[in-house]
Amino acid sequence: MPDARNAPLGPLGERAHLAWDLLVIALVIANLTLLLFDSLFLLPPLNSAFEAVAPTLHGAYERRIHANFLTIDLAFVAVFILDVLLGWAVAIAERRYHRWFFYPFVHWYDVLGCIPLAGFRLLRILRVISLLFRLQRLKMIDVRRWYLYGVLAKYYDILMEELTDRIAIRMLDNVQEQVRTRDSLTNGMVERVVRPRQQALIQEISQRLEAMAGSAYTHNRPDILRYVRGLVGRTLTESPEIQRLSRLPMGGQLTRGLEASLSDLACRLVNEALAGLQSPEFSTLVEHLAESGFDAWLRTDPHTEQVTEQVLIDVLELLKEQVAVKEWRQRYE
């Protein structure tokens, strides 16, 4: 891609550029108008109608303009060639592109529009568009406020959205077809995507389990201890041995003391066990458990592959439905 490095112009240079651009725009419009009128002049019905409505003007046009049309067009072409050469010289002087010979390739429509042949003359309208953009960059005009620009931008936006949606849906269709036809999709995902990241995933799972257990205990410690005490109390109350012990003299006091001691012991065990979640031994245990569960999760069979493929197909179908939504209707209707 060419690297545009336009040097800032002074006020005099900007006015000269602007005057020349306006002159070229006027000449291009005049030339295109002449091309259109002369093309219509060659049509017998329109020629006869023109002669019937304005015979004097018809004769003057035929003798002075139509008969010398090629010469007049060459005069326009001479100005357009001069414009290309001047633009090329200015681009070289301003070091606008990486190489001096880039200009005719970047402005190919200007070069081809200088060819005085019917097929290339229509390219001169592109010169008007390029000059309008040049005036836009000079902040002399603001085409974004033009009604025509708004209409073209609207339909360009609609066209690009419809085109990209169709391309995306076609690509998703191809992916769905690949999923349906290939038998080793699940194995490929496991071996090429999951297996190389197994240790990182196991470490992440174990860290999350440790953090989840520690956070759950920290935020729910009173409820957990209350549940443990209640569990010990219900167990002792329902025990036949404790019931017989409570019938003895001083049995009730002994039973209450035993219940309090066992509750304190159970709560202390729970505290010690949960405090051990931060120990290296518990981390190693969790990693071993995660690794064992991970290996079991990675084992596949034909039913697993079928389920996985169907999930992928359904996900792709959902994406197709989302892509197919015509968002431009919400913007323009």
Short mmCIF file of C-alpha atoms in Angstrom, two decimals:
data_model
loop_
_atom_site.label_atom_id
_atom_site.label_comp_id
_atom_site.label_asym_id
_atom_site.label_seq_id
_atom_site.Cartn_x
_atom_site.Cartn_y
_atom_site.Cartn_z
CA MET A 1 0.00 0.00 0.00
CA PRO A 2 1.32 3.45 -0.77
CA ASP A 3 2.30 5.58 2.17
CA ALA A 4 0.70 8.99 1.84
CA ARG A 5 2.94 11.59 3.46
CA ASN A 6 1.41 14.86 2.38
CA ALA A 7 3.42 17.85 3.45
CA PRO A 8 1.27 20.74 4.71
CA LEU A 9 0.67 23.39 2.06
CA GLY A 10 0.68 27.10 2.64
CA PRO A 11 -2.41 29.25 2.06
CA LEU A 12 -1.26 30.13 -1.48
CA GLY A 13 -0.63 26.48 -2.35
CA GLU A 14 -4.03 25.44 -0.98
CA ARG A 15 -5.78 28.12 -3.01
CA ALA A 16 -3.92 27.06 -6.15
CA HIS A 17 -4.86 23.43 -5.57
CA LEU A 18 -8.46 24.40 -4.94
CA ALA A 19 -8.70 26.59 -8.05
CA TRP A 20 -7.20 23.90 -10.26
CA ASP A 21 -9.45 21.20 -8.77
CA LEU A 22 -12.54 23.31 -9.38
CA LEU A 23 -11.43 23.97 -12.94
CA VAL A 24 -10.88 20.27 -13.60
CA ILE A 25 -14.26 19.40 -12.06
CA ALA A 26 -15.96 21.94 -14.32
CA LEU A 27 -14.13 20.59 -17.38
CA VAL A 28 -14.98 16.99 -16.51
CA ILE A 29 -18.65 17.85 -16.03
CA ALA A 30 -18.66 19.77 -19.32
CA ASN A 31 -16.91 16.91 -21.10
CA LEU A 32 -19.27 14.28 -19.71
CA THR A 33 -22.27 16.44 -20.61
CA LEU A 34 -20.93 16.78 -24.13
CA LEU A 35 -20.33 13.04 -24.39
CA LEU A 36 -23.87 12.31 -23.23
CA PHE A 37 -25.48 14.89 -25.50
CA ASP A 38 -23.48 13.77 -28.55
CA SER A 39 -24.36 10.13 -27.86
CA LEU A 40 -28.06 11.07 -27.76
CA PHE A 41 -27.56 13.18 -30.90
CA LEU A 42 -26.59 10.03 -32.80
CA LEU A 43 -29.97 8.41 -32.08
CA PRO A 44 -32.26 9.02 -35.10
CA PRO A 45 -35.51 9.64 -33.15
CA LEU A 46 -33.87 12.15 -30.80
CA ASN A 47 -31.94 13.74 -33.66
CA SER A 48 -35.15 14.28 -35.62
CA ALA A 49 -36.96 15.66 -32.57
CA PHE A 50 -34.11 18.07 -31.88
CA GLU A 51 -34.12 19.24 -35.49
CA ALA A 52 -37.87 19.75 -35.43
CA VAL A 53 -37.83 21.74 -32.19
CA ALA A 54 -34.73 23.89 -32.84
CA PRO A 55 -33.54 23.59 -36.45
CA THR A 56 -31.09 26.51 -36.21
CA LEU A 57 -29.49 25.20 -33.04
CA HIS A 58 -29.44 21.70 -34.51
CA GLY A 59 -27.58 22.89 -37.59
CA ALA A 60 -25.09 24.94 -35.57
CA TYR A 61 -24.38 22.00 -33.24
CA GLU A 62 -23.97 19.58 -36.14
CA ARG A 63 -21.58 21.88 -38.08
CA ARG A 64 -19.50 23.27 -35.24
CA ILE A 65 -19.50 20.65 -32.49
CA HIS A 66 -20.56 17.25 -33.78
CA ALA A 67 -18.37 17.52 -36.87
CA ASN A 68 -15.39 18.50 -34.71
CA PHE A 69 -16.25 16.28 -31.76
CA LEU A 70 -12.96 14.36 -31.78
CA THR A 71 -10.92 17.57 -31.87
CA ILE A 72 -12.91 19.05 -28.99
CA ASP A 73 -12.56 15.83 -26.99
CA LEU A 74 -8.80 15.84 -27.63
CA ALA A 75 -8.66 19.36 -26.21
CA PHE A 76 -10.32 18.08 -23.03
CA VAL A 77 -7.94 15.12 -23.02
CA ALA A 78 -4.97 17.48 -23.26
CA VAL A 79 -6.12 19.27 -20.11
CA PHE A 80 -6.70 15.95 -18.33
CA ILE A 81 -3.21 14.73 -19.30
CA LEU A 82 -1.80 18.00 -18.00
CA ASP A 83 -3.70 17.43 -14.75
CA VAL A 84 -2.23 13.92 -14.41
CA LEU A 85 1.30 15.18 -15.09
CA LEU A 86 0.94 18.07 -12.65
CA GLY A 87 -0.49 15.76 -9.99
CA TRP A 88 2.35 13.34 -10.59
CA ALA A 89 4.93 16.11 -10.30
CA VAL A 90 3.35 17.42 -7.08
CA ALA A 91 3.26 13.89 -5.62
CA ILE A 92 6.96 13.48 -6.40
CA ALA A 93 7.78 16.89 -4.92
CA GLU A 94 5.79 16.17 -1.75
CA ARG A 95 7.16 12.61 -1.57
CA ARG A 96 3.61 11.41 -1.23
CA TYR A 97 4.33 7.74 -2.04
CA HIS A 98 7.21 5.35 -1.44
CA ARG A 99 8.27 5.38 -5.10
CA TRP A 100 7.95 8.09 -7.71
CA PHE A 101 6.24 5.77 -10.21
CA PHE A 102 3.38 4.80 -7.84
CA TYR A 103 1.19 7.76 -8.84
CA PRO A 104 -0.21 6.41 -12.17
CA PHE A 105 -1.03 3.09 -10.51
CA VAL A 106 -2.82 4.72 -7.59
CA HIS A 107 -4.69 7.12 -9.92
CA TRP A 108 -5.31 4.56 -12.65
CA TYR A 109 -8.80 5.92 -13.36
CA ASP A 110 -7.33 9.33 -14.22
CA VAL A 111 -4.80 7.76 -16.59
CA LEU A 112 -7.33 5.51 -18.34
CA GLY A 113 -9.82 8.39 -18.57
CA CYS A 114 -7.33 10.26 -20.73
CA ILE A 115 -7.63 7.64 -23.48
CA PRO A 116 -9.95 9.13 -26.17
CA LEU A 117 -11.94 5.94 -26.70
CA ALA A 118 -15.61 5.42 -25.91
CA GLY A 119 -14.98 2.61 -23.42
CA PHE A 120 -12.50 4.67 -21.39
CA ARG A 121 -14.26 8.04 -21.52
CA LEU A 122 -16.80 6.89 -18.93
CA LEU A 123 -13.97 6.50 -16.44
CA ARG A 124 -13.70 10.28 -16.34
CA ILE A 125 -16.65 10.36 -13.96
CA LEU A 126 -14.37 8.71 -11.41
CA ARG A 127 -12.18 11.80 -11.63
CA VAL A 128 -15.11 13.85 -10.30
CA ILE A 129 -15.47 11.48 -7.36
CA SER A 130 -11.75 11.66 -6.57
CA LEU A 131 -11.80 15.45 -6.78
CA LEU A 132 -14.80 15.60 -4.47
CA PHE A 133 -12.92 13.53 -1.92
CA ARG A 134 -9.96 15.87 -2.32
CA LEU A 135 -12.20 18.85 -1.59
CA GLN A 136 -13.61 16.91 1.37
CA ARG A 137 -10.10 16.49 2.77
CA LEU A 138 -9.49 20.22 2.31
CA LYS A 139 -12.73 20.81 4.29
CA MET A 140 -14.13 22.89 1.45
CA ILE A 141 -17.22 20.71 1.26
CA ASP A 142 -18.91 18.13 3.47
CA VAL A 143 -20.40 15.39 1.31
CA ARG A 144 -21.69 13.60 4.40
CA ARG A 145 -24.44 16.18 4.63
CA TRP A 146 -25.56 15.65 1.07
CA TYR A 147 -28.81 13.81 0.49
CA LEU A 148 -27.25 11.72 -2.28
CA TYR A 149 -24.42 10.67 0.03
CA GLY A 150 -26.95 9.59 2.67
CA VAL A 151 -28.87 7.50 0.12
CA LEU A 152 -25.70 5.87 -1.24
CA ALA A 153 -24.35 5.24 2.26
CA LYS A 154 -27.62 3.63 3.29
CA TYR A 155 -27.76 1.19 0.39
CA TYR A 156 -24.03 0.53 0.59
CA ASP A 157 -24.50 -0.40 4.24
CA ILE A 158 -27.42 -2.68 3.36
CA LEU A 159 -25.46 -4.28 0.53
CA MET A 160 -22.38 -4.92 2.65
CA GLU A 161 -24.44 -6.38 5.52
CA GLU A 162 -26.34 -8.71 3.21
CA LEU A 163 -23.13 -9.75 1.47
CA THR A 164 -21.21 -10.43 4.66
CA ASP A 165 -24.20 -12.27 6.17
CA ARG A 166 -24.43 -14.57 3.16
CA ILE A 167 -20.69 -15.24 3.26
CA ALA A 168 -20.81 -15.96 7.00
CA ILE A 169 -23.79 -18.30 6.63
CA ARG A 170 -22.07 -20.12 3.76
CA MET A 171 -18.95 -20.58 5.88
CA LEU A 172 -20.99 -21.87 8.82
CA ASP A 173 -22.77 -24.29 6.46
CA ASN A 174 -19.38 -25.60 5.34
CA VAL A 175 -18.26 -26.02 8.95
CA GLN A 176 -21.45 -27.93 9.79
CA GLU A 177 -20.88 -30.20 6.81
CA GLN A 178 -17.31 -30.85 7.94
CA VAL A 179 -18.56 -31.71 11.42
CA ARG A 180 -21.12 -34.15 10.00
CA THR A 181 -18.75 -35.90 7.61
CA ARG A 182 -15.63 -36.21 9.75
CA ASP A 183 -15.59 -39.06 12.27
CA SER A 184 -12.63 -38.03 14.43
CA LEU A 185 -13.71 -34.51 15.37
CA THR A 186 -13.92 -35.17 19.12
CA ASN A 187 -10.59 -37.00 19.21
CA GLY A 188 -9.01 -34.20 17.22
CA MET A 189 -10.33 -31.59 19.65
CA VAL A 190 -9.03 -33.57 22.62
CA GLU A 191 -5.59 -34.30 21.18
CA ARG A 192 -4.91 -30.97 19.46
CA VAL A 193 -6.74 -28.48 21.69
CA VAL A 194 -7.30 -29.87 25.20
CA ARG A 195 -4.42 -32.32 25.74
CA PRO A 196 -1.57 -29.79 25.15
CA ARG A 197 -3.14 -27.56 27.83
CA GLN A 198 -3.96 -30.36 30.27
CA GLN A 199 -1.60 -29.31 33.07
CA ALA A 200 -2.62 -25.66 32.87
CA LEU A 201 -6.30 -26.64 32.96
CA ILE A 202 -5.79 -29.01 35.90
CA GLN A 203 -3.94 -26.32 37.84
CA GLU A 204 -6.68 -23.81 37.07
CA ILE A 205 -9.40 -26.26 38.17
CA SER A 206 -7.60 -27.12 41.43
CA GLN A 207 -7.01 -23.45 42.26
CA ARG A 208 -10.65 -22.66 41.65
CA LEU A 209 -11.75 -25.56 43.85
CA GLU A 210 -9.49 -24.41 46.67
CA ALA A 211 -10.66 -20.81 46.35
CA MET A 212 -14.30 -21.88 46.18
CA ALA A 213 -14.06 -24.11 49.27
CA GLY A 214 -12.14 -21.50 51.29
CA SER A 215 -14.47 -18.69 50.29
CA ALA A 216 -17.57 -20.76 51.02
CA TYR A 217 -16.34 -21.58 54.52
CA THR A 218 -15.27 -18.01 55.28
CA HIS A 219 -18.65 -16.54 54.32
CA ASN A 220 -20.75 -19.33 55.87
CA ARG A 221 -18.72 -20.32 58.97
CA PRO A 222 -21.48 -19.59 61.58
CA ASP A 223 -24.07 -21.55 59.59
CA ILE A 224 -21.67 -24.49 59.11
CA LEU A 225 -20.80 -24.67 62.81
CA ARG A 226 -24.47 -24.35 63.75
CA TYR A 227 -25.29 -27.23 61.41
CA VAL A 228 -22.49 -29.37 62.90
CA ARG A 229 -23.72 -28.75 66.46
CA GLY A 230 -27.29 -29.53 65.45
CA LEU A 231 -26.16 -32.71 63.73
CA VAL A 232 -24.25 -33.86 66.83
CA GLY A 233 -27.22 -33.03 69.07
CA ARG A 234 -29.70 -34.96 66.90
CA THR A 235 -27.36 -37.94 66.71
CA LEU A 236 -27.00 -38.11 70.47
CA THR A 237 -30.72 -37.61 71.05
CA GLU A 238 -31.60 -40.48 68.71
CA SER A 239 -28.96 -42.83 70.15
CA PRO A 240 -30.49 -45.61 72.39
CA GLU A 241 -27.34 -45.74 74.57
CA ILE A 242 -27.52 -41.99 75.26
CA GLN A 243 -31.24 -42.32 76.06
CA ARG A 244 -30.54 -45.07 78.64
CA LEU A 245 -27.68 -43.00 80.06
CA SER A 246 -29.97 -39.99 80.52
CA ARG A 247 -32.31 -42.09 82.78
CA LEU A 248 -29.57 -42.72 85.33
CA PRO A 249 -29.02 -40.38 88.26
CA MET A 250 -27.12 -37.35 87.07
CA GLY A 251 -27.58 -38.78 83.55
CA GLY A 252 -29.11 -35.64 82.11
CA GLN A 253 -26.22 -33.48 83.22
CA LEU A 254 -23.76 -36.07 81.95
CA THR A 255 -25.60 -36.23 78.61
CA ARG A 256 -25.53 -32.45 78.19
CA GLY A 257 -21.83 -32.34 79.00
CA LEU A 258 -21.14 -35.13 76.55
CA GLU A 259 -23.14 -33.34 73.85
CA ALA A 260 -21.26 -30.08 74.42
CA SER A 261 -17.89 -31.83 74.33
CA LEU A 262 -18.68 -33.74 71.16
CA SER A 263 -20.06 -30.58 69.48
CA ASP A 264 -16.92 -28.64 70.33
CA LEU A 265 -14.78 -31.53 69.08
CA ALA A 266 -16.72 -31.76 65.79
CA CYS A 267 -16.54 -28.00 65.24
CA ARG A 268 -12.81 -28.03 65.97
CA LEU A 269 -12.34 -30.86 63.46
CA VAL A 270 -14.27 -28.92 60.83
CA ASN A 271 -12.16 -25.81 61.52
CA GLU A 272 -8.94 -27.76 61.27
CA ALA A 273 -10.05 -29.55 58.12
CA LEU A 274 -11.06 -26.35 56.36
CA ALA A 275 -7.98 -24.53 57.57
CA GLY A 276 -5.98 -27.28 55.92
CA LEU A 277 -7.34 -26.18 52.53
CA GLN A 278 -4.40 -23.78 52.33
CA SER A 279 -1.81 -26.49 52.96
CA PRO A 280 0.43 -27.92 50.21
CA GLU A 281 -0.84 -31.42 50.98
CA PHE A 282 -4.43 -30.41 50.24
CA SER A 283 -3.32 -28.67 47.01
CA THR A 284 -1.56 -31.85 45.90
CA LEU A 285 -4.65 -33.91 46.76
CA VAL A 286 -6.92 -31.58 44.80
CA GLU A 287 -4.57 -31.69 41.80
CA HIS A 288 -4.59 -35.50 41.87
CA LEU A 289 -8.39 -35.54 42.07
CA ALA A 290 -8.67 -33.00 39.24
CA GLU A 291 -6.23 -34.96 37.11
CA SER A 292 -8.16 -38.19 37.64
CA GLY A 293 -11.45 -36.46 36.79
CA PHE A 294 -9.82 -34.77 33.80
CA ASP A 295 -8.62 -38.07 32.37
CA ALA A 296 -12.09 -39.54 32.83
CA TRP A 297 -13.61 -36.52 31.10
CA LEU A 298 -11.23 -36.86 28.13
CA ARG A 299 -12.11 -40.48 27.49
CA THR A 300 -14.49 -40.64 24.55
CA ASP A 301 -16.65 -43.25 22.87
CA PRO A 302 -18.92 -43.18 19.80
CA HIS A 303 -21.85 -41.88 21.83
CA THR A 304 -19.73 -39.06 23.28
CA GLU A 305 -18.50 -38.08 19.82
CA GLN A 306 -22.06 -38.04 18.51
CA VAL A 307 -23.25 -35.83 21.36
CA THR A 308 -20.30 -33.46 20.92
CA GLU A 309 -20.85 -33.17 17.18
CA GLN A 310 -24.56 -32.51 17.65
CA VAL A 311 -23.79 -29.79 20.20
CA LEU A 312 -21.40 -28.14 17.74
CA ILE A 313 -23.93 -28.36 14.93
CA ASP A 314 -26.65 -26.81 17.12
CA VAL A 315 -24.29 -24.01 18.20
CA LEU A 316 -23.43 -23.28 14.56
CA GLU A 317 -27.12 -23.30 13.67
CA LEU A 318 -27.76 -20.76 16.42
CA LEU A 319 -24.96 -18.58 15.04
CA LYS A 320 -26.52 -18.81 11.58
CA GLU A 321 -29.84 -17.63 12.98
CA GLN A 322 -28.14 -14.67 14.64
CA VAL A 323 -26.23 -13.78 11.47
CA ALA A 324 -29.37 -14.02 9.35
CA VAL A 325 -31.08 -11.28 11.38
CA LYS A 326 -31.44 -8.25 9.11
CA GLU A 327 -30.23 -5.53 11.45
CA TRP A 328 -30.43 -2.90 8.72
CA ARG A 329 -34.22 -3.07 8.93
CA GLN A 330 -34.05 -1.86 12.52
CA ARG A 331 -31.79 1.01 11.49
CA TYR A 332 -33.66 2.22 8.43
CA GLU A 333 -37.30 1.24 8.94
#
